[in-house]
Tab-separated table of N, CA and C in Angstrom:
chain	number	residue	atom	x	y	z
A	1	UNK	N	0.784	-1.209	0.000
A	1	UNK	CA	0.000	0.000	0.000
A	1	UNK	C	0.832	1.284	0.000
A	2	UNK	N	2.049	1.278	0.524
A	2	UNK	CA	2.816	2.524	0.477
A	2	UNK	C	3.059	3.000	-0.958
A	3	UNK	N	3.230	2.067	-1.886
A	3	UNK	CA	3.435	2.449	-3.278
A	3	UNK	C	2.204	3.096	-3.881
A	4	UNK	N	1.030	2.535	-3.587
A	4	UNK	CA	-0.209	3.112	-4.102
A	4	UNK	C	-0.480	4.484	-3.493
A	5	UNK	N	-0.149	4.642	-2.228
A	5	UNK	CA	-0.324	5.938	-1.575
A	5	UNK	C	0.578	6.980	-2.218
A	6	UNK	N	1.815	6.602	-2.504
A	6	UNK	CA	2.740	7.531	-3.151
A	6	UNK	C	2.257	7.893	-4.554
A	7	UNK	N	1.739	6.906	-5.273
A	7	UNK	CA	1.208	7.174	-6.614
A	7	UNK	C	0.014	8.112	-6.538
A	8	UNK	N	-0.896	7.873	-5.578
A	8	UNK	CA	-2.052	8.757	-5.407
A	8	UNK	C	-1.609	10.186	-5.126
A	9	UNK	N	-0.693	10.350	-4.184
A	9	UNK	CA	-0.237	11.696	-3.835
A	9	UNK	C	0.481	12.361	-5.008
A	10	UNK	N	1.328	11.624	-5.695
A	10	UNK	CA	2.072	12.183	-6.817
A	10	UNK	C	1.131	12.653	-7.928
A	11	UNK	N	0.207	11.788	-8.336
A	11	UNK	CA	-0.669	12.155	-9.448
A	11	UNK	C	-1.689	13.220	-9.059
A	12	UNK	N	-2.088	13.253	-7.814
A	12	UNK	CA	-2.990	14.317	-7.383
A	12	UNK	C	-2.257	15.651	-7.347
A	13	UNK	N	-1.012	15.654	-6.913
A	13	UNK	CA	-0.204	16.883	-6.937
A	13	UNK	C	0.014	17.331	-8.379
A	14	UNK	N	0.362	16.396	-9.256
A	14	UNK	CA	0.577	16.753	-10.660
A	14	UNK	C	-0.696	17.292	-11.310
A	15	UNK	N	-1.836	16.714	-10.969
A	15	UNK	CA	-3.111	17.197	-11.506
A	15	UNK	C	-3.366	18.630	-11.071
A	16	UNK	N	-3.105	18.927	-9.816
A	16	UNK	CA	-3.340	20.289	-9.323
A	16	UNK	C	-2.338	21.280	-9.907
A	17	UNK	N	-1.104	20.864	-10.081
A	17	UNK	CA	-0.067	21.764	-10.593
A	17	UNK	C	-0.305	22.093	-12.065
A	18	UNK	N	-0.788	21.140	-12.841
A	18	UNK	CA	-0.969	21.397	-14.269
A	18	UNK	C	-2.007	22.478	-14.530
A	19	UNK	N	-2.901	22.738	-13.607
A	19	UNK	CA	-3.867	23.808	-13.785
A	19	UNK	C	-3.234	25.188	-13.786
A	20	UNK	N	-2.041	25.304	-13.269
A	20	UNK	CA	-1.353	26.591	-13.217
A	20	UNK	C	-0.402	26.800	-14.391
A	21	UNK	N	-0.299	25.826	-15.286
A	21	UNK	CA	0.604	25.954	-16.431
A	21	UNK	C	0.004	26.777	-17.557
A	22	UNK	N	-1.315	26.952	-17.555
A	22	UNK	CA	-1.966	27.746	-18.580
A	22	UNK	C	-1.901	29.220	-18.191
A	23	UNK	N	-1.737	30.110	-19.176
A	23	UNK	CA	-1.672	31.536	-18.836
A	23	UNK	C	-3.026	32.054	-18.349
A	24	UNK	N	-2.976	32.938	-17.370
A	24	UNK	CA	-4.209	33.540	-16.864
A	24	UNK	C	-3.918	34.955	-16.391
A	25	UNK	N	-4.942	35.814	-16.499
A	25	UNK	CA	-4.791	37.211	-16.101
A	25	UNK	C	-5.312	37.487	-14.700
A	26	UNK	N	-6.308	36.735	-14.273
A	26	UNK	CA	-6.898	36.975	-12.954
A	26	UNK	C	-7.056	35.662	-12.211
A	27	UNK	N	-7.210	35.773	-10.912
A	27	UNK	CA	-7.380	34.603	-10.064
A	27	UNK	C	-8.824	34.127	-10.172
A	28	UNK	N	-9.011	32.897	-10.627
A	28	UNK	CA	-10.335	32.318	-10.824
A	28	UNK	C	-10.648	31.324	-9.709
A	29	UNK	N	-11.912	30.935	-9.561
A	29	UNK	CA	-12.246	29.914	-8.558
A	29	UNK	C	-11.482	28.606	-8.776
A	30	UNK	N	-11.208	28.268	-10.029
A	30	UNK	CA	-10.440	27.044	-10.291
A	30	UNK	C	-9.023	27.139	-9.731
A	31	UNK	N	-8.440	28.322	-9.775
A	31	UNK	CA	-7.110	28.500	-9.194
A	31	UNK	C	-7.154	28.397	-7.672
A	32	UNK	N	-8.206	28.936	-7.082
A	32	UNK	CA	-8.333	28.847	-5.623
A	32	UNK	C	-8.504	27.397	-5.174
A	33	UNK	N	-9.274	26.612	-5.943
A	33	UNK	CA	-9.424	25.188	-5.609
A	33	UNK	C	-8.080	24.477	-5.768
A	34	UNK	N	-7.329	24.834	-6.807
A	34	UNK	CA	-6.008	24.245	-6.995
A	34	UNK	C	-5.049	24.585	-5.864
A	35	UNK	N	-5.074	25.837	-5.420
A	35	UNK	CA	-4.220	26.250	-4.300
A	35	UNK	C	-4.614	25.507	-3.030
A	36	UNK	N	-5.913	25.434	-2.762
A	36	UNK	CA	-6.392	24.710	-1.572
A	36	UNK	C	-5.989	23.246	-1.639
A	37	UNK	N	-6.143	22.642	-2.802
A	37	UNK	CA	-5.762	21.239	-2.957
A	37	UNK	C	-4.268	21.037	-2.717
A	38	UNK	N	-3.442	21.931	-3.241
A	38	UNK	CA	-1.997	21.795	-3.037
A	38	UNK	C	-1.602	21.986	-1.576
A	39	UNK	N	-2.267	22.893	-0.876
A	39	UNK	CA	-1.988	23.076	0.557
A	39	UNK	C	-2.374	21.804	1.317
A	40	UNK	N	-3.556	21.270	1.004
A	40	UNK	CA	-3.981	20.031	1.670
A	40	UNK	C	-3.020	18.886	1.375
A	41	UNK	N	-2.579	18.792	0.134
A	41	UNK	CA	-1.639	17.727	-0.221
A	41	UNK	C	-0.286	17.915	0.450
A	42	UNK	N	0.148	19.151	0.628
A	42	UNK	CA	1.410	19.400	1.343
A	42	UNK	C	1.300	18.930	2.788
A	43	UNK	N	0.176	19.237	3.427
A	43	UNK	CA	-0.033	18.789	4.809
A	43	UNK	C	-0.100	17.262	4.863
A	44	UNK	N	-0.763	16.649	3.878
A	44	UNK	CA	-0.844	15.186	3.840
A	44	UNK	C	0.535	14.568	3.674
A	45	UNK	N	1.368	15.141	2.825
A	45	UNK	CA	2.723	14.614	2.637
A	45	UNK	C	3.565	14.777	3.891
A	46	UNK	N	3.418	15.914	4.564
A	46	UNK	CA	4.146	16.119	5.823
A	46	UNK	C	3.702	15.094	6.861
A	47	UNK	N	2.387	14.894	6.958
A	47	UNK	CA	1.867	13.938	7.944
A	47	UNK	C	2.343	12.519	7.651
A	48	UNK	N	2.387	12.164	6.368
A	48	UNK	CA	2.749	10.788	6.008
A	48	UNK	C	4.251	10.551	6.061
A	49	UNK	N	5.026	11.439	5.443
A	49	UNK	CA	6.450	11.155	5.295
A	49	UNK	C	7.319	11.758	6.386
A	50	UNK	N	7.000	12.952	6.867
A	50	UNK	CA	7.841	13.570	7.901
A	50	UNK	C	7.441	13.111	9.295
A	51	UNK	N	6.143	13.054	9.559
A	51	UNK	CA	5.672	12.704	10.901
A	51	UNK	C	5.328	11.230	11.057
A	52	UNK	N	5.386	10.476	9.972
A	52	UNK	CA	5.175	9.015	9.980
A	52	UNK	C	3.828	8.611	10.590
A	53	UNK	N	2.801	9.444	10.419
A	53	UNK	CA	1.441	9.174	10.903
A	53	UNK	C	1.379	8.921	12.408
A	54	UNK	N	2.276	9.522	13.166
A	54	UNK	CA	2.292	9.297	14.610
A	54	UNK	C	1.366	10.289	15.311
A	55	UNK	N	0.650	9.779	16.291
A	55	UNK	CA	-0.217	10.626	17.104
A	55	UNK	C	-1.335	11.273	16.313
A	56	UNK	N	-1.442	12.594	16.434
A	56	UNK	CA	-2.508	13.350	15.798
A	56	UNK	C	-2.347	13.411	14.283
A	57	UNK	N	-1.166	13.068	13.767
A	57	UNK	CA	-0.909	13.179	12.337
A	57	UNK	C	-1.655	12.137	11.520
A	58	UNK	N	-2.055	11.030	12.126
A	58	UNK	CA	-2.837	10.033	11.385
A	58	UNK	C	-4.191	10.592	10.957
A	59	UNK	N	-5.012	11.152	11.876
A	59	UNK	CA	-6.278	11.740	11.413
A	59	UNK	C	-6.072	12.971	10.530
A	60	UNK	N	-4.982	13.708	10.754
A	60	UNK	CA	-4.687	14.854	9.885
A	60	UNK	C	-4.454	14.369	8.456
A	61	UNK	N	-3.703	13.286	8.322
A	61	UNK	CA	-3.461	12.723	6.988
A	61	UNK	C	-4.755	12.249	6.341
A	62	UNK	N	-5.571	11.543	7.101
A	62	UNK	CA	-6.827	11.019	6.549
A	62	UNK	C	-7.719	12.153	6.065
A	63	UNK	N	-7.888	13.176	6.875
A	63	UNK	CA	-8.769	14.287	6.512
A	63	UNK	C	-8.221	15.046	5.308
A	64	UNK	N	-6.929	15.326	5.288
A	64	UNK	CA	-6.376	16.100	4.168
A	64	UNK	C	-6.350	15.288	2.876
A	65	UNK	N	-6.049	13.998	2.967
A	65	UNK	CA	-6.050	13.169	1.756
A	65	UNK	C	-7.471	13.028	1.205
A	66	UNK	N	-8.447	12.827	2.081
A	66	UNK	CA	-9.835	12.724	1.612
A	66	UNK	C	-10.342	14.045	1.048
A	67	UNK	N	-9.975	15.148	1.673
A	67	UNK	CA	-10.409	16.449	1.166
A	67	UNK	C	-9.791	16.732	-0.200
A	68	UNK	N	-8.536	16.385	-0.391
A	68	UNK	CA	-7.919	16.606	-1.696
A	68	UNK	C	-8.512	15.675	-2.751
A	69	UNK	N	-8.853	14.449	-2.373
A	69	UNK	CA	-9.532	13.545	-3.295
A	69	UNK	C	-10.903	14.108	-3.677
A	70	UNK	N	-11.637	14.636	-2.700
A	70	UNK	CA	-12.934	15.240	-2.973
A	70	UNK	C	-12.791	16.403	-3.954
A	71	UNK	N	-11.810	17.267	-3.742
A	71	UNK	CA	-11.615	18.399	-4.642
A	71	UNK	C	-11.228	17.931	-6.040
A	72	UNK	N	-10.445	16.875	-6.125
A	72	UNK	CA	-10.062	16.326	-7.422
A	72	UNK	C	-11.287	15.784	-8.167
A	73	UNK	N	-12.153	15.074	-7.473
A	73	UNK	CA	-13.372	14.554	-8.092
A	73	UNK	C	-14.329	15.698	-8.439
A	74	UNK	N	-14.385	16.721	-7.599
A	74	UNK	CA	-15.212	17.886	-7.882
A	74	UNK	C	-14.781	18.546	-9.188
A	75	UNK	N	-13.485	18.715	-9.384
A	75	UNK	CA	-12.978	19.297	-10.622
A	75	UNK	C	-13.281	18.385	-11.802
A	76	UNK	N	-13.193	17.079	-11.608
A	76	UNK	CA	-13.545	16.129	-12.663
A	76	UNK	C	-14.995	16.309	-13.097
A	77	UNK	N	-15.900	16.450	-12.141
A	77	UNK	CA	-17.317	16.611	-12.461
A	77	UNK	C	-17.563	17.928	-13.184
A	78	UNK	N	-16.961	18.998	-12.704
A	78	UNK	CA	-17.148	20.300	-13.362
A	78	UNK	C	-16.595	20.256	-14.781
A	79	UNK	N	-15.415	19.685	-14.966
A	79	UNK	CA	-14.847	19.589	-16.301
A	79	UNK	C	-15.680	18.683	-17.202
A	80	UNK	N	-16.281	17.647	-16.630
A	80	UNK	CA	-17.161	16.777	-17.417
A	80	UNK	C	-18.373	17.547	-17.917
A	81	UNK	N	-18.941	18.393	-17.070
A	81	UNK	CA	-20.069	19.218	-17.494
A	81	UNK	C	-19.673	20.150	-18.637
A	82	UNK	N	-18.441	20.589	-18.643
A	82	UNK	CA	-18.006	21.546	-19.652
A	82	UNK	C	-17.524	20.899	-20.944
A	83	UNK	N	-16.993	19.668	-20.879
A	83	UNK	CA	-16.315	19.095	-22.037
A	83	UNK	C	-16.963	17.839	-22.616
A	84	UNK	N	-17.605	17.012	-21.819
A	84	UNK	CA	-18.151	15.740	-22.289
A	84	UNK	C	-19.563	15.968	-22.814
A	85	UNK	N	-19.807	15.655	-24.088
A	85	UNK	CA	-21.130	15.941	-24.664
A	85	UNK	C	-22.290	15.277	-23.922
A	86	UNK	N	-22.123	14.052	-23.483
A	86	UNK	CA	-23.206	13.369	-22.784
A	86	UNK	C	-23.548	14.062	-21.467
A	87	UNK	N	-22.549	14.619	-20.808
A	87	UNK	CA	-22.776	15.322	-19.538
A	87	UNK	C	-23.299	16.735	-19.748
A	88	UNK	N	-23.050	17.298	-20.918
A	88	UNK	CA	-23.502	18.662	-21.171
A	88	UNK	C	-25.028	18.767	-21.118
A	89	UNK	N	-25.717	17.680	-21.469
A	89	UNK	CA	-27.180	17.701	-21.393
A	89	UNK	C	-27.664	17.870	-19.970
A	90	UNK	N	-26.904	17.335	-19.027
A	90	UNK	CA	-27.331	17.350	-17.628
A	90	UNK	C	-26.757	18.530	-16.854
A	91	UNK	N	-26.005	19.375	-17.545
A	91	UNK	CA	-25.390	20.510	-16.867
A	91	UNK	C	-26.470	21.417	-16.283
A	92	UNK	N	-26.381	21.688	-14.998
A	92	UNK	CA	-27.408	22.532	-14.381
A	92	UNK	C	-27.241	23.992	-14.773
A	93	UNK	N	-28.361	24.669	-14.855
A	93	UNK	CA	-28.326	26.109	-15.120
A	93	UNK	C	-27.970	26.836	-13.829
A	94	UNK	N	-27.229	27.913	-13.947
A	94	UNK	CA	-26.815	28.653	-12.759
A	94	UNK	C	-27.749	29.847	-12.578
A	95	UNK	N	-29.028	29.574	-12.589
A	95	UNK	CA	-29.983	30.646	-12.361
A	95	UNK	C	-30.206	30.879	-10.882
A	96	UNK	N	-30.191	29.806	-10.114
A	96	UNK	CA	-30.442	29.918	-8.683
A	96	UNK	C	-29.318	29.239	-7.920
A	97	UNK	N	-28.260	29.973	-7.578
A	97	UNK	CA	-27.132	29.342	-6.889
A	97	UNK	C	-27.471	28.896	-5.469
A	98	UNK	N	-28.649	29.301	-4.977
A	98	UNK	CA	-29.024	28.901	-3.624
A	98	UNK	C	-29.620	27.496	-3.592
A	99	UNK	N	-29.724	26.833	-4.748
A	99	UNK	CA	-30.286	25.490	-4.796
A	99	UNK	C	-29.240	24.497	-5.284
A	100	UNK	N	-28.388	24.011	-4.381
A	100	UNK	CA	-27.329	23.091	-4.809
A	100	UNK	C	-27.841	21.694	-5.147
A	101	UNK	N	-29.121	21.414	-4.876
A	101	UNK	CA	-29.631	20.083	-5.175
A	101	UNK	C	-29.581	19.788	-6.671
A	102	UNK	N	-29.743	20.818	-7.511
A	102	UNK	CA	-29.633	20.607	-8.955
A	102	UNK	C	-28.235	20.130	-9.321
A	103	UNK	N	-27.222	20.736	-8.714
A	103	UNK	CA	-25.852	20.328	-8.985
A	103	UNK	C	-25.624	18.887	-8.544
A	104	UNK	N	-26.189	18.532	-7.400
A	104	UNK	CA	-26.007	17.161	-6.897
A	104	UNK	C	-26.669	16.148	-7.823
A	105	UNK	N	-27.903	16.433	-8.227
A	105	UNK	CA	-28.595	15.510	-9.129
A	105	UNK	C	-27.884	15.412	-10.466
A	106	UNK	N	-27.477	16.543	-10.997
A	106	UNK	CA	-26.806	16.533	-12.291
A	106	UNK	C	-25.466	15.806	-12.220
A	107	UNK	N	-24.737	15.983	-11.142
A	107	UNK	CA	-23.448	15.298	-11.031
A	107	UNK	C	-23.636	13.798	-10.859
A	108	UNK	N	-24.698	13.385	-10.169
A	108	UNK	CA	-24.985	11.947	-10.042
A	108	UNK	C	-25.319	11.337	-11.402
A	109	UNK	N	-26.162	12.026	-12.167
A	109	UNK	CA	-26.511	11.535	-13.504
A	109	UNK	C	-25.281	11.478	-14.392
A	110	UNK	N	-24.460	12.491	-14.299
A	110	UNK	CA	-23.255	12.519	-15.126
A	110	UNK	C	-22.325	11.362	-14.752
A	111	UNK	N	-22.208	11.092	-13.483
A	111	UNK	CA	-21.343	9.999	-13.032
A	111	UNK	C	-21.886	8.641	-13.486
A	112	UNK	N	-23.206	8.504	-13.434
A	112	UNK	CA	-23.810	7.212	-13.818
A	112	UNK	C	-23.727	6.958	-15.319
A	113	UNK	N	-23.895	7.983	-16.118
A	113	UNK	CA	-23.995	7.793	-17.556
A	113	UNK	C	-22.689	7.982	-18.302
A	114	UNK	N	-21.617	8.316	-17.627
A	114	UNK	CA	-20.339	8.496	-18.341
A	114	UNK	C	-19.565	7.203	-18.411
């Protein structure tokens, strides 16, 4: 399992870093999610490799690794809505941002049908 954990951390870091390789003029929400993901991954790497998951660092690692995985899947779903034709049909309209249930239903449908 240590090898799979290293692969997960490496590819998740690379996924977040590649979002910053494209030129941009202003800070977008996607950049903020990337920054948050990289901070979480840095804490996860410190907890795993420097602190060896001792004491409080074990739950810190679990929470940060799961949060970064969640953000990675969140970006996958958003990008699927924007790029995959089958998911574009289910893309929710952003008329009422106070109703996140549309986003949840649409992301479930997109996940099931992709």
